[in-house]
mmCIF file of C-alpha atoms and ligand atoms in Angstrom:
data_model
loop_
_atom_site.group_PDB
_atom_site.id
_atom_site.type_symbol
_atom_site.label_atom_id
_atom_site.label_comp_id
_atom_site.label_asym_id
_atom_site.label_seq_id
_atom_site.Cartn_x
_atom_site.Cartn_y
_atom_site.Cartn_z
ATOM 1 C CA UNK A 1 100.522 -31.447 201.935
ATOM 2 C CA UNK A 2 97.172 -30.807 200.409
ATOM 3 C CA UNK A 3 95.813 -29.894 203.421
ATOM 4 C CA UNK A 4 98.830 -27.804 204.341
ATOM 5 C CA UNK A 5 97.979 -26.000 201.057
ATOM 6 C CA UNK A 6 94.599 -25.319 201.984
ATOM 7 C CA UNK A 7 95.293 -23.490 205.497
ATOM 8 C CA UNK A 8 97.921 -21.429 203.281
ATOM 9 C CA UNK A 9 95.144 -20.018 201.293
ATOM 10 C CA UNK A 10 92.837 -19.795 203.820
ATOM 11 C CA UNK A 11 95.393 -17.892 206.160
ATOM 12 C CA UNK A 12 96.717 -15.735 203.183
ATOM 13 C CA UNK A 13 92.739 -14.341 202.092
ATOM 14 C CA UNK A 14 92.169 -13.723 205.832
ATOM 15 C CA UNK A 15 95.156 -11.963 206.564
ATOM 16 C CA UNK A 16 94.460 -10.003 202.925
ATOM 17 C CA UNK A 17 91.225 -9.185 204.454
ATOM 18 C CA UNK A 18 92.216 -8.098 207.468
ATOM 19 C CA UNK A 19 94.892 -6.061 206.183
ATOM 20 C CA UNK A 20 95.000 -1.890 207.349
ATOM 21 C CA UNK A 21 97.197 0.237 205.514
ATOM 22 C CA UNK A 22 99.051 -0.420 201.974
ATOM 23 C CA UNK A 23 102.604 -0.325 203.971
ATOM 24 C CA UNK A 24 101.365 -3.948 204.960
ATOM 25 C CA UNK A 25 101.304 -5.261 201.506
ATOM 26 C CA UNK A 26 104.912 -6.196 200.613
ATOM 27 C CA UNK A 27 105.049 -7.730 204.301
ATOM 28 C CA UNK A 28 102.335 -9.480 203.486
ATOM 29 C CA UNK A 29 103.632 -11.057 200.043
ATOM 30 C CA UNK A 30 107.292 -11.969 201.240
ATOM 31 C CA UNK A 31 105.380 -14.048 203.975
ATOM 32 C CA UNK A 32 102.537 -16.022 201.019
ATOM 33 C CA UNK A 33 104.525 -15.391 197.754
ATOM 34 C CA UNK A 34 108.109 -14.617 198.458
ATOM 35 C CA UNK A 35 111.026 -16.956 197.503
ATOM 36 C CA UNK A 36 111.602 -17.626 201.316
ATOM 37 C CA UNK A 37 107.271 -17.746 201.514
ATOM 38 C CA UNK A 38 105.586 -20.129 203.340
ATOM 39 C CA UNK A 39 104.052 -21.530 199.813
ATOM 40 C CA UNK A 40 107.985 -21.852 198.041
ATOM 41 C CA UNK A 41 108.449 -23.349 201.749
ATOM 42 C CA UNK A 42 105.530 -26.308 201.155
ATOM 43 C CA UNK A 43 106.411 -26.572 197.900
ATOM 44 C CA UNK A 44 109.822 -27.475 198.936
ATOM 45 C CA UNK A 45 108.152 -30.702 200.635
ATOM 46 C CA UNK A 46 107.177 -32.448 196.950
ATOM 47 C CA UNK A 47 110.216 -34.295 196.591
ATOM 48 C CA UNK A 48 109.045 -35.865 199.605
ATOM 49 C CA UNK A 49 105.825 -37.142 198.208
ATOM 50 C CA UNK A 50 105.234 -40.573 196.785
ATOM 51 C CA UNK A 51 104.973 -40.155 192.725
ATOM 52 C CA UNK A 52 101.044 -40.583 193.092
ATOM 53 C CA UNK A 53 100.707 -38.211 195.298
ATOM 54 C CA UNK A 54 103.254 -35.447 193.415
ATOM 55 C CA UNK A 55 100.955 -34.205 190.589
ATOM 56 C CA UNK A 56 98.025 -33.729 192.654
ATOM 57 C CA UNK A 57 99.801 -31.645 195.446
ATOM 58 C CA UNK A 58 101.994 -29.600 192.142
ATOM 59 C CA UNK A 59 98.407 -28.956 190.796
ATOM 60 C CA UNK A 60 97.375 -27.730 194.372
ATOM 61 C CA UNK A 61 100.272 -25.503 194.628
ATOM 62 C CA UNK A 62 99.732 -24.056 191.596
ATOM 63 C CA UNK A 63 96.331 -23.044 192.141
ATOM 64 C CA UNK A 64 97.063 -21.538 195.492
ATOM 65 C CA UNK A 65 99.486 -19.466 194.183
ATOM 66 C CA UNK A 66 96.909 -18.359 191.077
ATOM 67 C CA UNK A 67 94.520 -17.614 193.789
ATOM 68 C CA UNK A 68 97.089 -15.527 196.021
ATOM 69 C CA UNK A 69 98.338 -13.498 193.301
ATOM 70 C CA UNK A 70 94.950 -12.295 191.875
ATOM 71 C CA UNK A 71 93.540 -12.198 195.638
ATOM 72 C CA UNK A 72 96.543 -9.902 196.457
ATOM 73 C CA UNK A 73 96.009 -7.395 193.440
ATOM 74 C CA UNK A 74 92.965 -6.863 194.187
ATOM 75 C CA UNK A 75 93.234 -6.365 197.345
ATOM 76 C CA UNK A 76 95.725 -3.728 196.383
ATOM 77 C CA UNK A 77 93.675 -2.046 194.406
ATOM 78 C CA UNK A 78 91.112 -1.952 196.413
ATOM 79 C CA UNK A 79 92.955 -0.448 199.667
ATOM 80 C CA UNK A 80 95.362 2.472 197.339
ATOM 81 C CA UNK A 81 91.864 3.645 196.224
ATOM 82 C CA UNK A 82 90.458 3.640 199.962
ATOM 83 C CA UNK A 83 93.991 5.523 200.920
ATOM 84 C CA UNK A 84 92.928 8.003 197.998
ATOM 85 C CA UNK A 85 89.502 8.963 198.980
ATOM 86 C CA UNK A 86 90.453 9.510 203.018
ATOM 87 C CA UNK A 87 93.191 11.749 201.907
ATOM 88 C CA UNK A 88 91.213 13.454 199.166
ATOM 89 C CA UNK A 89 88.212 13.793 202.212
ATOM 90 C CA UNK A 90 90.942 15.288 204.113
ATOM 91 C CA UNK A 91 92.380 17.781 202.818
ATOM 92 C CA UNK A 92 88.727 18.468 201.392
ATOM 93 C CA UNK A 93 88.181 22.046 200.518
ATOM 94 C CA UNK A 94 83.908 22.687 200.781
ATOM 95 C CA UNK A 95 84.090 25.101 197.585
ATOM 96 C CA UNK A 96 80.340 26.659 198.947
ATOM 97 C CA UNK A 97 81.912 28.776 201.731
ATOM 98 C CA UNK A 98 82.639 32.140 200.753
ATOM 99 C CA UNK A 99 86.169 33.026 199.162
ATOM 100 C CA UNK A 100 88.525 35.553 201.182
ATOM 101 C CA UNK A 101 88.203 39.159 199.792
ATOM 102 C CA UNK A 102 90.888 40.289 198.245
ATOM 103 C CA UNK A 103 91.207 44.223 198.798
ATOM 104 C CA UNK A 104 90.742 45.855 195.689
ATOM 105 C CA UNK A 105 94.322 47.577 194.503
ATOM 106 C CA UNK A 106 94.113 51.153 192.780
ATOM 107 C CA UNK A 107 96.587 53.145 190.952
ATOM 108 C CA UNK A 108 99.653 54.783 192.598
ATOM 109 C CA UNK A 109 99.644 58.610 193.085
ATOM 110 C CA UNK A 110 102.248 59.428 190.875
ATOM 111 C CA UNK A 111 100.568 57.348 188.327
ATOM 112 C CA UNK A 112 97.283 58.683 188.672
ATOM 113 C CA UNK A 113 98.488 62.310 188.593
ATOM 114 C CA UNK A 114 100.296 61.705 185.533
ATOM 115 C CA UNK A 115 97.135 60.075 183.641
ATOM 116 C CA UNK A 116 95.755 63.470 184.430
ATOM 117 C CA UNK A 117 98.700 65.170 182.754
ATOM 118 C CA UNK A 118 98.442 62.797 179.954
ATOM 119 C CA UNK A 119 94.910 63.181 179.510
ATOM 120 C CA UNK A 120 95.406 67.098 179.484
ATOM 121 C CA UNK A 121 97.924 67.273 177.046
ATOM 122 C CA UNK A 122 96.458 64.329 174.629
ATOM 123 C CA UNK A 123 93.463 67.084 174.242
ATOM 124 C CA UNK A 124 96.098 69.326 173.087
ATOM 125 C CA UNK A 125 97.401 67.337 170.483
ATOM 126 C CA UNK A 126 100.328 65.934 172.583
ATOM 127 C CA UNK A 127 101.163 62.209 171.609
ATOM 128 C CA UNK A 128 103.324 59.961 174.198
ATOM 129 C CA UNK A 129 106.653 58.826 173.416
ATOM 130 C CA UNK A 130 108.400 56.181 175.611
ATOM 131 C CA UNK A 131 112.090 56.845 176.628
ATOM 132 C CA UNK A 132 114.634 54.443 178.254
ATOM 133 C CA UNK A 133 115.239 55.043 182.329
ATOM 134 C CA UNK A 134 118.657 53.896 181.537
ATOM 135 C CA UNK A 135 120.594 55.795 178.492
ATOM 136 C CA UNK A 136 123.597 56.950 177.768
ATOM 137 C CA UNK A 137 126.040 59.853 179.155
ATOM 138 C CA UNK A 138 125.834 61.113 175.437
ATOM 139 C CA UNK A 139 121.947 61.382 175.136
ATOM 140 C CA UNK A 140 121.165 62.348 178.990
ATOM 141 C CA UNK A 141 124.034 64.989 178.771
ATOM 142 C CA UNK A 142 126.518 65.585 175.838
ATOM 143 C CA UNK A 143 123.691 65.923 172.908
ATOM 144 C CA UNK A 144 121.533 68.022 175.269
ATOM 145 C CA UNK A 145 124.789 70.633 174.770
ATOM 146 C CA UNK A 146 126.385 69.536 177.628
ATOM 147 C CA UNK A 147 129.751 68.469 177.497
ATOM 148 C CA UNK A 148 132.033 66.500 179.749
ATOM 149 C CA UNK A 149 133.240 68.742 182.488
ATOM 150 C CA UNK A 150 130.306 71.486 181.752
ATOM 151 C CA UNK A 151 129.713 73.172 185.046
ATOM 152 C CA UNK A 152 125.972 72.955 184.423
ATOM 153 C CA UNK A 153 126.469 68.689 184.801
ATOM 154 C CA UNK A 154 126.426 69.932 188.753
ATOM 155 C CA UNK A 155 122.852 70.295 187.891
ATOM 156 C CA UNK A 156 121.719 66.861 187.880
ATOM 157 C CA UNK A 157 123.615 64.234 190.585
ATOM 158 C CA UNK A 158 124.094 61.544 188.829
ATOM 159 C CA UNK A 159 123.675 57.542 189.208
ATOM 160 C CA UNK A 160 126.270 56.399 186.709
ATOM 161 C CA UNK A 161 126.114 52.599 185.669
ATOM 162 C CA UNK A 162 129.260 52.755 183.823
ATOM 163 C CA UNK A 163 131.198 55.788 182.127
ATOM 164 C CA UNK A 164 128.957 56.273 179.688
ATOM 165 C CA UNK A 165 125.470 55.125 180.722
ATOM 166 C CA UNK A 166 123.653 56.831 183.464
ATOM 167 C CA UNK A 167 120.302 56.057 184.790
ATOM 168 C CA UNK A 168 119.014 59.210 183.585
ATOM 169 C CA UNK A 169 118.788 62.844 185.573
ATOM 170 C CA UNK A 170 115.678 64.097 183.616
ATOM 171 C CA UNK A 171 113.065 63.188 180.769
ATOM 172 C CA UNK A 172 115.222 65.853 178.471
ATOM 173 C CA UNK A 173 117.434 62.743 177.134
ATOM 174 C CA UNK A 174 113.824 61.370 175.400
ATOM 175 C CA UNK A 175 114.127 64.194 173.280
ATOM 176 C CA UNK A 176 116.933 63.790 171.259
ATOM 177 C CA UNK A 177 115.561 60.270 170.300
ATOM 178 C CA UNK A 178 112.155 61.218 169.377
ATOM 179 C CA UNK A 179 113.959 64.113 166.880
ATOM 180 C CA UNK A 180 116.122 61.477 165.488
ATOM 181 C CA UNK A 181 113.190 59.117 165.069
ATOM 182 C CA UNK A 182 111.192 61.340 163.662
ATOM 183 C CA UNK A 183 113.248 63.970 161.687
ATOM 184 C CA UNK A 184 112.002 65.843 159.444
ATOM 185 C CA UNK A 185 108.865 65.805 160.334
ATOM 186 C CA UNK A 186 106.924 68.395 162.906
ATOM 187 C CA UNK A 187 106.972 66.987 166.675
ATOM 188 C CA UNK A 188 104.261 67.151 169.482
ATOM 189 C CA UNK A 189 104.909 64.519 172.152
ATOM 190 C CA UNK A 190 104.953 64.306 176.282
ATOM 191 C CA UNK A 191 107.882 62.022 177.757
ATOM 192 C CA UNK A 192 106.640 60.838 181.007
ATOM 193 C CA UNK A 193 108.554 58.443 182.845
ATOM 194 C CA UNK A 194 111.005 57.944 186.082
ATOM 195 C CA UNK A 195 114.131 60.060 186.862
ATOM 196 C CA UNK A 196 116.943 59.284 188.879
ATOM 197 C CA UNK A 197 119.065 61.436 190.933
ATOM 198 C CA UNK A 198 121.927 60.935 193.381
ATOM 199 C CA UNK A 199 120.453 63.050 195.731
ATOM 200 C CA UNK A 200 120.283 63.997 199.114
ATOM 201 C CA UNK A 201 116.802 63.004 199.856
ATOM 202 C CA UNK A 202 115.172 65.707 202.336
ATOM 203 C CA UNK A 203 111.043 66.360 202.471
ATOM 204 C CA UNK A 204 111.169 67.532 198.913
ATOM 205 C CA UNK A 205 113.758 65.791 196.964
ATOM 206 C CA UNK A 206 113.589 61.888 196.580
ATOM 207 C CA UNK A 207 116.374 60.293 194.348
ATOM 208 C CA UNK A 208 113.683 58.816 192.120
ATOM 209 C CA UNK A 209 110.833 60.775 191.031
ATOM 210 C CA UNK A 210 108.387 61.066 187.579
ATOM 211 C CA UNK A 211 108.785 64.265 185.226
ATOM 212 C CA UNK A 212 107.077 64.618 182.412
ATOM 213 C CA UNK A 213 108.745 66.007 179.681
ATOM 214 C CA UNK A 214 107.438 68.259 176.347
ATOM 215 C CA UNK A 215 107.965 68.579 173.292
ATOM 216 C CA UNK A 216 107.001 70.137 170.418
ATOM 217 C CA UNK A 217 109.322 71.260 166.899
ATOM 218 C CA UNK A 218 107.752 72.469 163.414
ATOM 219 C CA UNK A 219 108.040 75.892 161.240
ATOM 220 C CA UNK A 220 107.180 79.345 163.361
ATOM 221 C CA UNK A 221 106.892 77.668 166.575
ATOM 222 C CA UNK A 222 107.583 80.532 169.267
ATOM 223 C CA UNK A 223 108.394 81.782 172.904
ATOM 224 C CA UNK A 224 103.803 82.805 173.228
ATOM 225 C CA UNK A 225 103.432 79.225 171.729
ATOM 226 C CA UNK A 226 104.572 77.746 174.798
ATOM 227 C CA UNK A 227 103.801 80.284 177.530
ATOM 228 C CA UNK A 228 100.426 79.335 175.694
ATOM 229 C CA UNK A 229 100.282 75.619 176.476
ATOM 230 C CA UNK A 230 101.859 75.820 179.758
ATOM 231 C CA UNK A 231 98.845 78.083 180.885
ATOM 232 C CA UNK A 232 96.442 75.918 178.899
ATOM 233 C CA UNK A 233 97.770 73.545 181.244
ATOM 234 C CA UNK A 234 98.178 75.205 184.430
ATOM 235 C CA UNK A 235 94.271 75.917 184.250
ATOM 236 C CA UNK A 236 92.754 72.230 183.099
ATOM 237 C CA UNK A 237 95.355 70.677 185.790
ATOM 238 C CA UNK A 238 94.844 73.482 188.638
ATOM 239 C CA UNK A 239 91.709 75.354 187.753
ATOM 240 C CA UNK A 240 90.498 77.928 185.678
ATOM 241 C CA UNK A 241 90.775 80.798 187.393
ATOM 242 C CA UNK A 242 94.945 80.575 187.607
ATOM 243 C CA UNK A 243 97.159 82.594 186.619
ATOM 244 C CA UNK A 244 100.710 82.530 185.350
ATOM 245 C CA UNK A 245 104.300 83.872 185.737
ATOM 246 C CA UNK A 246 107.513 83.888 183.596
ATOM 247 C CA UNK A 247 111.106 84.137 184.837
ATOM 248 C CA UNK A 248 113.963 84.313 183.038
ATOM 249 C CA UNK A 249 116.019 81.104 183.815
ATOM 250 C CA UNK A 250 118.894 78.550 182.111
ATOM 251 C CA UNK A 251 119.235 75.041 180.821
ATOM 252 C CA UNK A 252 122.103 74.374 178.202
ATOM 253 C CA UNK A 253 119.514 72.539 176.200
ATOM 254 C CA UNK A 254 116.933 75.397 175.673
ATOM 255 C CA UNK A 255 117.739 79.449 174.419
ATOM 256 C CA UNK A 256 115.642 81.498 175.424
ATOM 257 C CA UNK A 257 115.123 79.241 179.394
ATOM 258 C CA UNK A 258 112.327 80.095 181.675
ATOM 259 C CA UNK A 259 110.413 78.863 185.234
ATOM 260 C CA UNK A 260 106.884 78.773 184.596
ATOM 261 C CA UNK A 261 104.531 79.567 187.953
ATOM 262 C CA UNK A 262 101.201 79.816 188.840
ATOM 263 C CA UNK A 263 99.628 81.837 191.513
ATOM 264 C CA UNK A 264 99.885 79.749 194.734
ATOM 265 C CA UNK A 265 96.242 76.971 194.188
ATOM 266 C CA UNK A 266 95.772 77.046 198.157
ATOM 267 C CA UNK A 267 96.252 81.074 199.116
ATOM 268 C CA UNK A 268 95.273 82.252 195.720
ATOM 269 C CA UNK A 269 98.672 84.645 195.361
ATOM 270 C CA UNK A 270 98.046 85.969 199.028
ATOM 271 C CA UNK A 271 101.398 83.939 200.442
ATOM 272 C CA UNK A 272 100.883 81.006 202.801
ATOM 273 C CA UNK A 273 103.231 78.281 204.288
ATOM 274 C CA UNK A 274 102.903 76.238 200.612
ATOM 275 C CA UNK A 275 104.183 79.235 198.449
ATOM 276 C CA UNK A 276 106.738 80.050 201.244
ATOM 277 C CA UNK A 277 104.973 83.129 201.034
ATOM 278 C CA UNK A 278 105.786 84.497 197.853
ATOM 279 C CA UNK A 279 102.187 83.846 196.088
ATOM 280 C CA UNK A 280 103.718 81.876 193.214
ATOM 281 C CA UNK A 281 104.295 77.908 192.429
ATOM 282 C CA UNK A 282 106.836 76.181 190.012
ATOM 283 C CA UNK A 283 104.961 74.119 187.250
ATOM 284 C CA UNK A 284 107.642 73.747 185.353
ATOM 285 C CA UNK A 285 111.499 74.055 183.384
ATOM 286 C CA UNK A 286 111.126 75.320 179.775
ATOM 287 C CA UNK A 287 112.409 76.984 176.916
ATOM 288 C CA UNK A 288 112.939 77.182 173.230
ATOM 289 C CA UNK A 289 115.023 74.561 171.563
ATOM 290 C CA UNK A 290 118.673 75.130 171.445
ATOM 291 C CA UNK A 291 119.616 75.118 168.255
ATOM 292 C CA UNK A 292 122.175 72.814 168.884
ATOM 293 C CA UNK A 293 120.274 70.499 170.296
ATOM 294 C CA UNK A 294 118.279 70.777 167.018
ATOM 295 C CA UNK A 295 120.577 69.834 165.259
ATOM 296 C CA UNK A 296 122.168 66.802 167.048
ATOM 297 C CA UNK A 297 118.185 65.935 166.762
ATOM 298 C CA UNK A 298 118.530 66.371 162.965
ATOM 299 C CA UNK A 299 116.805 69.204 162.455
ATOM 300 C CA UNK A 300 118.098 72.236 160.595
ATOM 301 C CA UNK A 301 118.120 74.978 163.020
ATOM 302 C CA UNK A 302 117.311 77.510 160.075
ATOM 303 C CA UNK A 303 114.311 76.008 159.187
ATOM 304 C CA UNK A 304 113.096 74.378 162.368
ATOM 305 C CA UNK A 305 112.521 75.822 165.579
ATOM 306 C CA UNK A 306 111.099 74.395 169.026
ATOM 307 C CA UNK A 307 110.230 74.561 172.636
ATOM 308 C CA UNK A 308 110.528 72.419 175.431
ATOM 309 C CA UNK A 309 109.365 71.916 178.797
ATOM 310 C CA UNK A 310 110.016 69.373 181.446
ATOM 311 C CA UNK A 311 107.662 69.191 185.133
ATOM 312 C CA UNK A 312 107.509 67.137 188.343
ATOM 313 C CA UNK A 313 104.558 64.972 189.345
ATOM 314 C CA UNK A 314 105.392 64.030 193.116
ATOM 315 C CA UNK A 315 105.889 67.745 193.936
ATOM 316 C CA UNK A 316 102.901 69.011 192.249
ATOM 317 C CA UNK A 317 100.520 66.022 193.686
ATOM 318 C CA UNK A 318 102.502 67.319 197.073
ATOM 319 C CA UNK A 319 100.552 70.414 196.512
ATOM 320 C CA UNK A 320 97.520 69.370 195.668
ATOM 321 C CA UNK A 321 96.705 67.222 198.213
ATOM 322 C CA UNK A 322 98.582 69.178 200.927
ATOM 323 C CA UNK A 323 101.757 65.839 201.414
ATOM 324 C CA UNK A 324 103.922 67.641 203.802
ATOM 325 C CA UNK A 325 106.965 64.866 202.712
ATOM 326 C CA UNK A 326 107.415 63.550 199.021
ATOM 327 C CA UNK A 327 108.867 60.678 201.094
ATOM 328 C CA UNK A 328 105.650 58.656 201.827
ATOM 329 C CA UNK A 329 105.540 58.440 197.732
ATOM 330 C CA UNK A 330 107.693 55.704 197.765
ATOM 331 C CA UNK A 331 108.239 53.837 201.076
ATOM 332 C CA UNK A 332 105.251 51.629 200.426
ATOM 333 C CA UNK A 333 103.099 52.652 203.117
ATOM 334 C CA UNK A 334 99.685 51.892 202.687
ATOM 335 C CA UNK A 335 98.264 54.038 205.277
ATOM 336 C CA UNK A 336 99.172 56.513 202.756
ATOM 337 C CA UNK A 337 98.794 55.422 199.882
ATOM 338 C CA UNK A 338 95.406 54.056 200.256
ATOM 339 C CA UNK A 339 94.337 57.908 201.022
ATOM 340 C CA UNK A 340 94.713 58.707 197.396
HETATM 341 C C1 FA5 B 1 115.040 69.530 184.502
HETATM 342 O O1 FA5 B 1 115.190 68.332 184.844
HETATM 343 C C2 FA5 B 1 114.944 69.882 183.048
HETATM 344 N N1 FA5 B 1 115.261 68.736 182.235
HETATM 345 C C3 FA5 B 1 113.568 70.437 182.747
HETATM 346 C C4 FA5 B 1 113.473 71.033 181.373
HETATM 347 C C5 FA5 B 1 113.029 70.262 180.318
HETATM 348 C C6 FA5 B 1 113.819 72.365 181.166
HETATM 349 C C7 FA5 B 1 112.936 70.811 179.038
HETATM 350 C C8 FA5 B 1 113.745 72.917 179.885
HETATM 351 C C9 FA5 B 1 113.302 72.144 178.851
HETATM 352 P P1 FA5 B 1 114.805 70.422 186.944
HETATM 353 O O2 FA5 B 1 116.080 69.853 187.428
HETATM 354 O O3 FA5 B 1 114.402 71.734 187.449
HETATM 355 O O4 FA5 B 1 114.813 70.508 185.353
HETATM 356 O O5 FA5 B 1 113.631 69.380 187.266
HETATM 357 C C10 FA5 B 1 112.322 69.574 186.816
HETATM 358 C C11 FA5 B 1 111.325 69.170 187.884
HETATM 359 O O6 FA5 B 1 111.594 67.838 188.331
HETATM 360 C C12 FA5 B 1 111.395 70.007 189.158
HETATM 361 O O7 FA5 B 1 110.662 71.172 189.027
HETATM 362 C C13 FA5 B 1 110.789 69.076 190.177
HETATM 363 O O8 FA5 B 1 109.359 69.133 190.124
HETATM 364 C C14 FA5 B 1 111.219 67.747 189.692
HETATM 365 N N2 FA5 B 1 112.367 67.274 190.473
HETATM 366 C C15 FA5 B 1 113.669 67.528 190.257
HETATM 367 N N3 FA5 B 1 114.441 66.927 191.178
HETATM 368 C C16 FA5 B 1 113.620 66.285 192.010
HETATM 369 C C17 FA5 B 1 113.798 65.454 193.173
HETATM 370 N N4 FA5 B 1 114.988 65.162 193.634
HETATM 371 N N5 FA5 B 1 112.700 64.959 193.768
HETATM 372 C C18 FA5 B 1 111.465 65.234 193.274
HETATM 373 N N6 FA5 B 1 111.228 65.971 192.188
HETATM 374 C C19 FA5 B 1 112.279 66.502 191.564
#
């Protein structure tokens, strides 16, 4: 038996050695160590053995099976970490080759058009206040002196969410909570932000789109007050050298309405294709403050007065930079949008 013993060690620490891969290691201790092993299998012999011979061959058995067990961890050990380093060398990354470039992003057209609005009217005083896209019927419509059923609501096709929130037709709801935020004190703030409309979309008319949105409420403000800033504007956004046009117009949210032009930036008031050759250019919807829109606002109408205006950004960046379709704004195109 003792020598039986000894070939079971020998043949266990050779096969150990020899061993390739970590699956082999429970194999390989079922066939030493198991309980149907070839050492529980020897072991089974001792009853066999004369009573001399029994403690000798139990202290043998013993010590194989000490010298298995701590042969077999640490032969364990030993191959998991080899497994570890091939797999770490191969899925090695060599960290000194150059990265990939990532291409450098830059700002949307829209947005970078209406930084330059911003920027324009912060000289002027103007401060930003941030409006909801989503608000309700009552704010978008109804306190803008609007009712239900008003003909003018055929103004603005609308994207309702429910019957009485709307993602909203035009800045002009922002204004009614700035006035109630800030009532009674004097007001000078731009609205920028997204608009929604349920439109048909054609070369000029997307159903979402920025505006910006102004407005401005104190003691003695007047009509010259904001012909005055819209031309103020017209000149630092367009050039110097343009000039400006009034027309008569309507909103249900302003009294006295107007258009506000400018002479046509590309043919200079002559006519071309961009002014359908009348010489002239929207810049924007305006007018004085209705005084019941004042009022829902919190202002006294007797004591307060205001005006309002409210402009595009796609179609005046259209313009600018000679966009034939307002389209390519928003179809996420970089060929075009990496022109800008
Ligand atoms: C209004 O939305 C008014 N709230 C403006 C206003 C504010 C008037 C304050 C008085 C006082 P209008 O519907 O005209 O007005 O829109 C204003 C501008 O938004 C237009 O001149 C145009 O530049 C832009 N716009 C309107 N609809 C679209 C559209 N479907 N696609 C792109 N731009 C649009």
């Amino acid at each position: 038996m003792l020598e039986e013993l000894s070939q079971l060690q020998q043949d266990g620490l050779r096969e150990l050695q020899a061993m390739a891969g970590s699956a082999e290691l429970p194999v390989w201790y079922r066939t030493y160590l198991g309980r149907k092993g070839r050492l529980t299998d020897v072991l089974r012999g001792l009853g066999k053995l004369s009573a001399d011979e029994r403690p000798e061959a139990g202290k043998r058995g013993n010590e194989v099976k000490q010298v298995l067990e701590e042969a077999f961890l640490r032969r364990q050990d030993e191959i998991r970490e080899a497994e570890l380093q091939a797999s770490m060398h191969s899925g090695a990354v060599d960290v000194t080759l150059p990265g990939r470039p990532v291409a450098p992003g830059h700002l949307h057209l829209s947005i970078r058009t209406l930084r330059k609005i911003r920027a324009i009217f912060a000289e002027m005083g103007f401060q930003v206040y941030d409006s909801p896209e989503i608000d309700t019927d009552e704010n978008n419509f109804e306190l803008l002196n609007i009712p239900p059923y008003h003909p003018a609501r055929d103004m603005w096709d609308t994207f309702w969410v429910n019957d009485q929130v709307v993602l909203r037709t035009h800045t002009s709801p922002g204004q009614i909570r700035c006035m109630r935020e800030y009532h009674p004190q004097p007001i000078r703030v731009i609205l920028p932000g997204k608009c929604y409309r349920y439109e048909q979309i054609t070369p000029r008319s997307e159903h979402q789109f920025f505006q910006v949105e102004g407005l401005a409420v104190g003691h003695h403000i007047r009509l010259t007050d904001l012909i005055g800033t819209m031309s103020e504007f017209a000149r630092k956004m367009y050039g110097a050298e343009r000039r400006m046009r009034i027309r008569s117009s309507y909103f249900p949210f302003t009294e006295p309405s107007i258009e506000v032009d400018m002479d046509c930036i590309l043919c200079r008031g002559a006519g071309c294709r961009v002014c359908k050759h009348t010489g002239w250019l929207e810049v924007a919807g305006a007018g004085m403050v209705h005084p019941v829109v004042l009022r829902n606002g919190g202002y006294d109408a007797e004591e307060w007065s205001g005006f309002a205006f409210g402009m595009g950004v796609e179609r005046p960046a259209m313009l600018q930079h000679g966009i034939e379709d307002i389209r390519y704004f928003y179809n996420n195109d970089l060929r075009f949008l990496q022109q800008f």
